[in-house]
Every structure is written in C-alpha cells, then in structure tokens.
Amino acid sequence: MADPVREARDQLIRVGLTGQYGANDAVPDIIVRSWRRSISNAVESSVPSQRFQDVDTDSLLCRAAVPVLDRWQHQLADTGTTLFLSDRGGSIVARRTSDNSERQRLDSMHAAEGFDYSEDTIGTNGLGTSMVERRPVFVKGSQHYNDALAALACAAAPIYTPAGLVVGSVSLGGPLEAASPIMLSLTREISQQIEERFRSSSRPQDLALAMSFMRFSSSQRPTVVMDHESILANTPGLPFVSVASHVMLWELLNSHKWSSSSTLRRELEGTSVEVTARRVVDGPREHFVVHFADLNEAAEGLSGLAVPSHAPSAGTAGTGPRRTVPAVVLVDGPRGSGRATVAGKLRATSASTARFEVFAVSAEAATPWGMFEDLLAGGTDVLIRRVEEIADNEVALLASLVEGHRTARIAGQRDSSLLLTSSRDQATPAVRAFIDTTGPAERTEALALTPERIPGLVKAILDVVDPESRHTISPAALQSIVQWNWPGNIAELADTVAGLISDAKGSVIERRHLPKHLQQAPPRRHMSMMETAERGAIIRALDAAGGNKSEAAALLGMGRSTLYRRLRQLGLDTGEGSI
C-alpha cells in the first residue's frame, strides 16, 4: 500500500528546494519545514546515524535530568516506550528503556548514547527538530526524514535553562503502532520537571545573570552576560566566548573605574572588535553585560560614518591599497612589554614584501651603523631593538641615521622602513632627548598594567611551545596567571608557560600545577591592610595544615564555610570549576 507521507517527502527531494512542490494535507507544515532543512543540509536519508562521540554524563543537563528520567522509566515500564535525552548539539546522552528486545532494536538503529540525532545530521526527528523549532513536536513513522526511523513514533520537547536557552531535548519514543497523542503531553511534563530541577539548583547569582541576559540580549547583537564564574552568550555572541576571552574580559571590566563612567567602550587589542560594557549591580553580586561589534563590518556597511581612528583601515588586509608605514617608527615602553611585537605589527599593516632584519643594541658590542645604512638604502626594513642601550657618544650617529633615512624617503629614493624600540625610563638623558625629539608612534605598558593582554599572550605562547595542542590550561589556572604581576614581563610569562608544558604530566594544566607564587597570586583589586593580613594568615594556615581546609579553619578559629567564602573573596580558591 502506498505511503502518501513518504511519497510527499520523495517528491520534495526530486523537485528540490526551488522547484514546484504542492502542499499535502497528510503532512503537517512543521514536518515540511524540517524536510526542507534536511534537504538543505544534504542529510543522508537511507542510513542510520553514523556520527558518534563520547558524551559528558556529568554535565549540568544530565545531573538535572537523570533523576527525572529514572523516575519516569519506572512509571513507563511495560509500555514499550523509551526515554531519550539529548544535549544541545543533538547527541543522545541518556536512554531509559525496560525492554531488552527494544534495547537491542534501538542499538541496531544507532538510537543510543553517543550518536548524533541533530536535525542537520539525521534529518527530521523528535530530539533534533524540537530544538530547532523550539517547541514540542510529534514525529510519526515516515514523517521522519531518515528511512531507518520510519517504524518509530516519537514525541519530544526542548529543555530550557532559567535564562531561556535551549540546553537539550527529551523524547518519548516507541513502535509506530503504539503511537498516541498522550506521548506529547507526557514529554511536555517530563521537560518541565527537568527545567524545574534546573531552577531549584541554580544559585542566586546564576538567576541574576539569567534575568540580565533576558533583559539585555537580542537575537541580532552579539551579547554576553558574565560574572567571575559564569558566562551566558546568545548565538551571535558565541564566537566571542572562550576561556581566554572570559578571563581577559573579566580583567578588563574590573580595571575600569565605574564610579567615573557607567559605560566602558574599548577596542580589543590586536583585533577589529569593539566591546561596549555596562555594570549591573542587581542581585547578590555585580555582573556585566557586554556587547561586541566588528569595526571593519561597521565601516563596510555604514558608508559615510566615521570609523574610530584606532580601528584598522580597510587596506590593512590583503585587499585594498597598501598602507604606508612612516619612514621611522619608534615604539617606547618597559623592557619585555612586547615593544618588538608591536613594531612588527605596525610594519605588517603595510603588507610589505621587503626583507626584514632585526638587530639588538648591546653595550658590549659595537653598533654597525654603516650596515644599517646599507640595508635601508638597499630596500631592507630594519628593526633596531633596545635603543636605551646606546652610549651617549653614539646618539649623534643614531640621529644622523634617522634623519638621513627620512630625507631619502621624502626624496623618493627609498621605500624601506626603520623601526626602533626604546625604554625611556632606562635611558640616559642624551638618549631620552632623542626619544622625545623622535616621538614614539606607540607606547607599550607592563603586563601588570595591562592584564587583559595575558590570555591572548598565553595562547600565542602555547601555539609556539605546544604546536600540536596536546595541552590546555584550565580556567582557574589561567585566572591565577592573569592575577600575577609579572615583574619580568613577557619573557617571564613565556618561560613560565614553556616550563609548565615541559613538566606537564597530563593534558590539562590546573592551578595546582602552577608554581606556588602563582597559586597564591592576590586579586588585582586593591586590598585593605586587614585583607592583606588575613590573606597571609590563611596562606600560612593552609601550609601548616598541608592544604587540608578543615584543619586550616580550625587553626584560624573560623568555620569551614567561612574559610571557603574568604578563600574565594581573597583569590585563594583552588577550585578548577568554570570561571
């Protein structure tokens, strides 16, 4: 006997998304929409799900849902139905059935833990389609896009967090002959019970974040709402979210003087991304709403509007006119603060194809002024590092090199660039006068003053010392790295990260693996004398107790819960939870 539903699907596949397709009363609109998405995603319709990955059975979703599933498995015994739970990516993370033969049949269809049932992988099905449609759905028999599921009926509902985000879905499935509309009502009830467990287990600060997220986010503007421990992002904001960006943003937001300005507007270093942030003081502790904007996209889409002068110009990439670097570029700042890197980036904006030579001035060796002149005249870009090391009797030679090169560039005799790095604070009066006369094009700051740079620098260092990405740094460890003042600047940071990688026993570097001075790095916020003394006393007590917090609390004469709270407040919490 012909199946009109399967014939309707086959007709849609034949005519394609742009062909003429007549509506079929036998197929609900929600199913046709899902079929169209399945065709658009080139979903295979004749084989079971082939995508498998290990799943996290200790996720927040599983912890909230598993007790509910266990309770309903008992109530649904002998009904021939099976409960499925999927994460937001569509992978089945839990399955509950009381029938061994049904379990074996589902295994043969790859309807088991670890298999991907997202709509863009397996096509129309309860778990995946309910999340895309963001509402309960009932998919019966050949309404499934995949032929392997045609003997099943399943009702499914998305699961929402208190913030209104779809975090997964739950489905009640069984043989087609057992299909009943009551399955949809039961699925709704199960999803609501899981959502209630989410709400009851949420901390007050999490609920405050969720409320702010619902107030300030939209479907169009990339937005995150965050505090020290958690971060919520809408779909456009997801590309901006990572462990490194969370830590970097937190440091950036905490360094801003909110008492003098209620809004922070800043371009993120090394990017064309601008953040606009505001502080929210509602709830148990303050948190922040952050919006992102790509200045390059804004410049392209809003002709006639002025782009901030610090935004990269349209010609900085491989297309458009070449941006000319000045004849002489001086970058001034403390040693180890990334002066040479900044100079190199300024040169890179010109897309120069000239040869590039780098030299470091040393008081122990003669400076080859003649060679510098020959290289520049021959079209080679030259970077002279550590101008502060130049002796007073050579300042005139440096000034002559600079003036001669500028004159030759103006006359059109050269197109090379001379780049210099200096540390004015460590220079002699004569060299300081030269630096002041030349005028720095950029100034760098010590890491202690720009902690928001540290996450990006750590990633760059990891790319060099661990090119195969065999190791990662936990959020808590990265937070401790950011809190340290780094008196040795980038060189100290690079040596520390390289040492951590060489000594790593596992793939994840946690806070406990850091050197002790990093584990105990104080928060960057200013602490009172009382807090400083208390922090020192807690560190000594923990050392005396061998890290045992209960014993340390007894030594300090305070309750264990009080100690845990003070550990968090004073930046001594060694937990590896997500921040």
XYZ file of C-alpha atoms in Angstrom:
579
model
C 0.000 0.000 0.000
C 1.365 3.388 -0.988
C 2.509 5.742 1.776
C 1.358 9.292 0.917
C 3.712 10.819 3.508
C 6.792 9.093 2.103
C 5.672 9.976 -1.426
C 5.415 13.645 -0.374
C 8.961 13.546 1.003
C 10.308 11.862 -2.143
C 8.550 14.449 -4.316
C 10.170 17.288 -2.347
C 13.578 15.641 -2.750
C 13.005 15.310 -6.520
C 11.906 18.899 -7.169
C 14.405 20.371 -4.754
C 14.115 23.481 -2.630
C 13.487 25.787 -5.583
C 11.087 23.538 -7.529
C 7.302 23.462 -7.506
C 6.001 21.475 -4.544
C 2.301 21.147 -3.854
C 1.151 21.097 -0.242
C -0.031 17.711 1.011
C -2.746 17.627 3.652
C -1.234 14.433 5.019
C 1.935 16.261 6.129
C 1.920 18.993 8.809
C 3.690 22.256 7.969
C 6.212 21.741 10.773
C 7.313 18.460 9.149
C 7.636 20.033 5.680
C 9.780 22.824 7.130
C 12.026 20.241 8.733
C 12.259 18.222 5.494
C 13.353 21.365 3.668
C 16.079 21.990 6.233
C 17.160 18.355 5.929
C 17.480 18.659 2.141
C 19.359 21.943 2.524
C 21.835 20.214 4.866
C 22.284 17.301 2.397
C 21.199 14.793 5.046
C 21.512 11.132 4.072
C 18.030 9.577 4.184
C 18.796 5.879 3.932
C 21.311 5.016 6.681
C 21.185 5.303 10.490
C 23.159 7.963 12.335
C 26.880 7.419 11.783
C 28.268 10.255 13.884
C 29.342 9.139 17.347
C 31.242 10.856 20.129
C 31.789 10.302 23.830
C 29.255 12.218 25.908
C 29.539 14.026 29.223
C 27.331 12.136 31.641
C 28.186 14.523 34.486
C 27.025 17.696 32.770
C 24.554 20.086 34.383
C 21.913 18.769 31.980
C 22.457 15.157 32.996
C 22.544 15.982 36.695
C 19.204 17.765 36.383
C 17.567 15.228 34.057
C 18.747 11.763 35.142
C 16.683 11.590 38.384
C 13.605 12.616 36.396
C 14.297 10.008 33.696
C 14.834 7.271 36.296
C 11.532 8.107 37.964
C 9.617 8.086 34.664
C 11.316 4.872 33.481
C 9.691 3.097 36.421
C 6.288 4.612 35.650
C 6.506 3.753 31.938
C 7.597 0.146 32.451
C 5.777 -2.356 30.204
C 4.535 0.373 27.832
C 7.086 -0.430 25.140
C 8.315 3.175 25.112
C 11.809 4.569 25.586
C 13.011 7.864 27.014
C 15.848 9.717 25.260
C 17.779 12.766 26.423
C 19.948 14.774 24.019
C 22.344 17.640 24.653
C 22.047 20.902 22.741
C 24.273 19.514 19.998
C 21.797 16.689 19.364
C 23.872 13.823 20.786
C 21.939 11.291 22.855
C 23.377 11.462 26.384
C 20.904 9.170 28.196
C 18.415 6.454 27.282
C 15.891 4.666 29.500
C 14.001 1.529 28.449
C 12.878 -1.527 30.406
C 12.571 -3.898 27.444
C 15.690 -5.852 26.446
C 14.425 -6.630 22.947
C 13.580 -2.955 22.405
C 17.050 -2.001 23.643
C 18.652 -4.313 21.088
C 16.453 -2.967 18.292
C 17.377 0.619 19.176
C 21.062 -0.302 19.265
C 20.804 -1.673 15.720
C 19.308 1.684 14.648
C 22.084 3.599 16.442
C 19.475 5.198 18.708
C 21.812 5.010 21.681
C 24.092 7.109 23.869
C 26.724 8.978 21.896
C 25.005 9.010 18.499
C 24.134 12.334 16.888
C 20.416 12.984 16.388
C 20.660 16.654 15.500
C 18.397 17.629 12.623
C 21.272 18.621 10.367
C 22.799 15.149 10.786
C 19.881 12.691 10.787
C 17.084 14.888 9.446
C 13.566 15.247 10.822
C 13.257 13.560 14.234
C 11.855 14.432 17.634
C 15.063 15.237 19.506
C 16.629 17.435 16.840
C 13.561 19.070 15.340
C 12.091 20.114 18.703
C 15.258 22.121 19.435
C 15.265 23.794 16.015
C 11.556 24.647 16.245
C 11.924 25.491 19.955
C 8.633 23.764 20.759
C 7.257 20.247 21.390
C 6.839 18.100 18.275
C 5.317 14.726 17.433
C 7.004 12.838 14.578
C 5.356 9.618 13.392
C 6.589 6.903 11.049
C 7.543 8.158 7.597
C 7.377 11.779 8.758
C 10.945 11.020 9.850
C 13.306 12.125 7.101
C 15.511 9.068 7.645
C 14.093 5.724 6.444
C 15.741 3.918 9.372
C 13.343 5.688 11.762
C 10.143 5.045 9.764
C 8.966 2.315 12.143
C 9.029 4.667 15.150
C 6.878 7.397 16.635
C 8.395 9.940 18.983
C 7.204 12.967 20.915
C 9.855 15.440 22.022
C 10.183 18.772 23.791
C 13.105 21.178 24.174
C 14.586 21.795 27.623
C 15.189 25.407 28.647
C 17.551 26.820 31.255
C 16.340 29.599 33.605
C 17.972 32.021 31.141
C 15.672 30.840 28.369
C 18.379 28.941 26.462
C 17.701 25.561 24.866
C 20.157 23.211 26.533
C 18.836 19.913 25.149
C 15.690 17.938 24.475
C 13.804 14.940 25.847
C 11.867 12.419 23.768
C 9.456 9.568 24.414
C 9.604 7.074 21.553
C 8.216 3.695 20.680
C 6.922 1.479 17.863
C 4.626 3.215 15.386
C 1.678 1.007 16.356
C 1.956 2.289 19.939
C 1.795 5.954 18.919
C -0.606 8.049 20.991
C -1.173 11.815 21.404
C -0.730 11.277 25.146
C 3.005 10.846 24.442
C 3.287 14.553 23.650
C 1.633 15.550 26.935
C 3.927 13.225 28.876
C 7.003 14.630 27.141
C 5.972 18.196 27.988
C 5.566 17.188 31.629
C 8.978 15.492 31.723
C 10.742 18.501 30.189
C 9.047 20.831 32.682
C 10.212 18.665 35.581
C 13.791 18.791 34.295
C 13.553 22.569 33.919
C 12.248 22.839 37.485
C 15.323 20.952 38.730
C 17.472 23.451 36.820
C 15.724 26.333 38.582
C 15.873 24.782 42.058
C 19.596 24.002 41.735
C 20.517 27.449 40.409
C 22.427 29.784 42.694
C 21.045 33.295 43.285
C 23.889 34.792 41.236
C 23.061 32.454 38.333
C 19.443 33.581 38.367
C 20.572 37.216 38.415
C 22.704 36.542 35.341
C 19.754 34.864 33.647
C 17.482 37.829 34.338
C 20.040 40.263 32.927
C 20.530 38.038 29.912
C 16.816 38.102 29.131
C 16.700 41.883 29.607
C 19.724 42.925 27.594
C 20.310 40.297 24.883
C 18.683 40.120 21.470
C 18.804 37.724 18.536
C 20.826 40.186 16.418
C 23.541 41.785 18.553
C 26.448 39.657 19.866
C 25.978 39.787 23.648
C 27.328 38.054 26.751
C 26.373 38.454 30.397
C 29.115 37.425 32.794
C 30.498 37.411 36.289
C 33.693 35.939 37.723
C 32.463 32.325 37.454
C 29.876 32.160 34.678
C 29.108 33.495 31.239
C 25.921 33.435 29.137
C 26.015 34.174 25.409
C 23.386 34.485 22.707
C 24.006 32.790 19.351
C 25.749 35.802 17.703
C 27.923 36.112 20.815
C 29.194 32.511 20.800
C 32.221 33.195 18.525
C 33.486 35.669 21.141
C 33.301 33.186 24.043
C 36.220 31.095 25.271
C 38.163 30.528 28.471
C 40.744 33.099 27.377
C 38.169 35.717 26.378
C 36.286 35.258 29.666
C 39.409 35.835 31.751
C 40.542 38.732 29.546
C 37.140 40.436 29.679
C 36.901 39.986 33.434
C 40.240 41.723 33.954
C 39.316 44.486 31.527
C 35.972 45.119 33.239
C 37.437 45.098 36.737
C 40.168 47.573 35.819
C 37.612 50.146 34.618
C 36.661 52.970 37.026
C 32.895 52.532 37.046
C 32.438 55.365 39.508
C 33.551 57.854 36.851
C 31.939 56.227 33.803
C 28.919 53.924 33.697
C 29.863 52.526 30.268
C 33.110 51.014 29.035
C 33.896 51.237 25.319
C 37.155 49.675 24.177
C 38.673 48.067 21.097
C 40.237 44.712 21.980
C 43.968 44.755 21.371
C 45.082 43.162 18.128
C 41.546 42.876 16.738
C 38.919 44.966 14.984
C 36.400 44.059 17.702
C 34.992 46.774 19.950
C 33.266 45.966 23.230
C 30.654 48.075 24.953
C 30.009 47.068 28.551
C 27.888 48.160 31.466
C 27.857 47.076 35.093
C 24.738 45.554 36.679
C 24.518 45.774 40.465
C 21.162 43.991 40.854
C 21.291 40.660 42.653
C 23.729 39.127 45.142
C 26.847 40.398 43.353
C 27.734 42.634 40.455
C 27.978 41.335 36.919
C 28.397 42.804 33.451
C 26.580 42.992 30.130
C 28.972 43.101 27.165
C 28.084 43.797 23.523
C 30.502 43.178 20.636
C 30.852 44.972 17.298
C 33.237 44.379 14.393
C 34.563 47.781 13.352
C 35.532 46.519 9.906
C 31.980 45.307 9.223
C 30.568 48.574 10.534
C 32.832 50.552 8.216
C 31.780 48.493 5.190
C 28.060 48.505 5.965
C 27.679 52.126 7.095
C 29.366 54.267 4.478
C 29.618 57.904 5.433
C 30.092 57.186 9.142
C 33.483 57.950 10.623
C 35.438 54.921 11.820
C 37.408 55.486 15.060
C 40.991 56.395 14.340
C 42.253 53.368 16.233
C 40.271 50.936 14.081
C 42.167 49.067 11.370
C 41.669 50.580 7.953
C 40.161 48.672 5.051
C 43.565 48.439 3.463
C 45.290 46.593 6.281
C 44.391 43.176 4.915
C 45.431 41.582 1.664
C 42.994 43.669 -0.374
C 42.749 47.397 -0.925
C 45.535 49.976 -1.165
C 48.751 49.412 0.745
C 49.027 51.431 3.929
C 52.420 53.149 4.078
C 54.462 52.830 7.263
C 56.298 56.070 8.196
C 59.985 56.239 7.375
C 60.844 55.928 11.085
C 58.697 54.197 13.720
C 59.658 54.320 17.403
C 57.915 52.106 19.987
C 58.651 53.013 23.598
C 57.870 51.050 26.766
C 59.306 48.900 29.558
C 61.571 46.032 28.607
C 59.703 42.820 27.971
C 56.392 44.583 27.326
C 56.155 43.497 23.681
C 57.777 46.503 22.004
C 59.277 44.493 19.132
C 55.977 42.687 18.585
C 54.128 45.999 18.312
C 56.735 47.330 15.890
C 56.378 44.188 13.790
C 52.581 44.581 13.709
C 52.906 48.192 12.572
C 55.136 47.035 9.741
C 52.700 44.201 8.892
C 49.902 46.717 8.244
C 51.721 47.721 5.056
C 51.789 44.144 3.709
C 55.451 44.821 2.974
C 57.274 42.180 0.957
C 60.695 43.691 1.687
C 63.353 41.734 3.536
C 63.258 42.318 7.287
C 66.320 42.385 9.530
C 66.273 42.664 13.328
C 69.208 43.840 15.462
C 69.570 44.308 19.231
C 71.846 47.048 20.531
C 74.271 45.942 23.225
C 76.680 47.983 25.326
C 79.170 45.114 24.973
C 79.390 45.210 21.150
C 79.975 47.926 18.553
C 76.864 49.129 16.762
C 77.114 48.590 12.951
C 75.766 51.965 11.819
C 77.208 51.602 8.324
C 75.487 48.254 7.820
C 72.135 49.741 8.910
C 72.558 52.499 6.308
C 73.419 49.993 3.555
C 70.443 47.753 4.346
C 67.968 50.651 4.364
C 69.398 52.006 1.098
C 69.049 48.551 -0.448
C 65.343 48.329 0.386
C 65.504 46.203 3.567
C 63.286 47.071 6.526
C 65.375 47.293 9.712
C 64.323 46.946 13.352
C 66.834 48.196 15.935
C 65.889 46.988 19.410
C 66.885 48.442 22.804
C 67.875 51.946 21.775
C 68.205 52.715 25.506
C 71.483 50.711 25.437
C 73.147 53.197 23.047
C 76.083 55.076 24.571
C 75.878 58.877 24.757
C 78.685 59.270 22.231
C 76.659 57.288 19.640
C 73.399 59.227 19.938
C 74.561 61.582 17.185
C 75.163 58.590 14.885
C 71.632 57.302 15.543
C 70.147 60.757 14.939
C 72.106 61.031 11.682
C 70.842 57.603 10.535
C 67.251 58.600 11.277
C 67.471 62.000 9.597
C 69.264 60.636 6.523
C 66.678 57.878 6.079
C 63.760 60.300 6.413
C 65.320 62.622 3.827
C 65.864 59.749 1.378
C 62.256 58.572 1.809
C 60.880 62.069 1.177
C 63.010 62.333 -1.959
C 61.595 59.021 -3.214
C 64.999 57.339 -3.134
C 63.886 54.614 -0.685
C 60.722 52.805 0.371
C 62.187 50.858 3.310
C 61.291 51.496 6.965
C 63.431 51.976 10.070
C 61.807 50.687 13.267
C 63.173 51.360 16.747
C 62.280 50.178 20.247
C 63.260 52.033 23.399
C 62.687 52.236 27.119
C 62.803 55.916 28.011
C 62.770 55.259 31.757
C 66.012 53.267 31.478
C 67.813 55.578 29.037
C 70.474 58.204 29.698
C 69.481 61.892 29.410
C 71.002 62.115 25.941
C 69.045 59.097 24.663
C 65.892 60.420 26.357
C 66.270 63.659 24.424
C 66.495 61.672 21.177
C 63.368 59.652 22.086
C 61.440 62.833 22.901
C 62.541 64.501 19.668
C 61.668 61.489 17.517
C 58.305 60.968 19.209
C 57.071 57.390 19.803
C 54.433 56.111 17.384
C 53.225 53.627 20.030
C 53.763 53.076 23.741
C 53.564 49.702 25.442
C 52.751 49.027 29.066
C 53.979 46.441 31.531
C 51.806 43.338 31.890
C 50.978 44.430 35.440
C 49.113 47.417 33.938
C 47.507 45.531 31.031
C 46.428 42.137 32.428
C 43.758 41.804 29.727
C 46.602 41.025 27.289
C 47.736 37.952 29.215
C 45.173 35.364 27.965
C 45.977 36.196 24.346
C 49.712 36.068 25.041
C 49.356 32.686 26.768
C 47.559 31.329 23.710
C 50.259 32.695 21.397
C 52.991 31.129 23.559
C 51.140 27.789 23.620
C 50.947 27.844 19.820
C 54.751 28.037 19.749
C 55.740 25.639 22.562
C 52.890 23.164 22.001
C 52.139 23.312 18.251
C 50.191 20.017 18.341
C 47.821 21.436 21.018
C 48.361 18.488 23.331
C 47.829 20.613 26.450
C 45.280 23.128 27.663
C 45.234 25.445 30.660
C 42.218 25.267 32.951
C 40.160 28.415 33.576
C 41.224 28.583 37.214
C 44.918 28.238 36.286
C 44.597 30.963 33.654
C 42.917 33.226 36.208
C 45.890 32.786 38.562
C 48.302 33.542 35.724
C 46.417 36.760 34.994
C 46.488 37.807 38.663
C 50.293 37.670 38.926
C 52.113 40.981 38.346
C 54.818 39.523 36.058
C 57.777 41.727 37.006
C 59.748 40.004 34.236
C 57.026 40.902 31.745
C 56.515 38.768 28.605
C 59.855 36.967 28.937
C 58.880 35.693 32.401
C 55.429 34.704 31.122
C 56.902 32.815 28.158
C 59.418 30.957 30.355
C 56.677 30.022 32.835
C 54.270 28.674 30.200
C 57.064 26.757 28.444
C 58.076 25.229 31.793
C 54.506 24.176 32.527
C 54.266 22.413 29.164
C 57.595 20.613 29.554
C 56.711 19.421 33.069
C 53.054 18.552 32.365
C 52.023 15.022 33.319
C 48.528 15.287 31.830
C 46.733 17.146 29.086
C 45.141 19.779 31.347
C 47.310 22.152 33.377
C 45.378 23.009 36.517
C 46.028 25.608 39.198
C 47.681 23.020 41.448
C 50.343 22.517 38.748
C 51.391 26.172 38.822
C 54.392 27.444 40.798
C 53.371 28.316 44.336
C 53.733 32.079 43.866
C 51.201 31.913 41.023
C 48.743 29.798 43.002
C 48.806 32.420 45.751
C 48.764 35.489 43.494
C 46.496 38.126 45.116
C 43.494 39.572 43.262
C 44.306 42.635 41.187
C 41.768 44.717 43.045
C 43.212 46.880 45.834
C 43.063 45.077 49.183
C 42.868 46.795 52.530
C 45.570 46.254 55.137
C 43.169 43.993 57.024
C 42.516 41.856 53.919
C 46.244 41.619 53.182
C 46.964 40.442 56.730
C 44.070 37.979 56.638
C 45.225 36.590 53.309
C 48.728 35.993 54.673
C 47.327 34.254 57.769
C 45.180 31.926 55.619
C 48.148 31.010 53.394
C 50.251 30.168 56.465
C 47.419 28.102 57.970
C 46.925 26.143 54.749
C 50.670 25.455 54.581
C 50.688 24.271 58.185
C 47.679 22.015 57.531
C 49.149 20.569 54.345
C 46.329 22.042 52.286
C 43.565 20.490 54.430
C 40.898 23.213 54.646
C 39.132 21.763 57.698
C 42.366 21.745 59.695
C 43.271 25.218 58.413
C 39.867 26.550 59.512
C 40.434 25.087 62.994
C 43.863 26.715 63.199
C 42.341 30.060 62.210
C 39.434 29.731 64.636
C 36.751 30.060 61.937
C 34.107 27.802 60.467
C 34.874 25.810 57.343
C 32.160 27.563 55.311
C 33.581 30.936 56.374
C 37.036 29.845 55.228
C 35.690 28.740 51.833
C 33.989 32.114 51.394
C 37.146 34.051 52.312
C 39.239 31.859 50.007
C 37.030 32.930 47.090
C 36.982 36.588 48.117
C 40.770 36.786 48.572
C 41.663 34.928 45.381
C 42.870 31.754 47.078
C 40.159 29.366 45.879
C 41.900 26.417 44.212
C 38.786 25.020 42.584
C 39.027 24.150 38.891
C 35.435 24.990 38.046
C 34.492 27.040 35.053
C 35.033 30.753 35.542
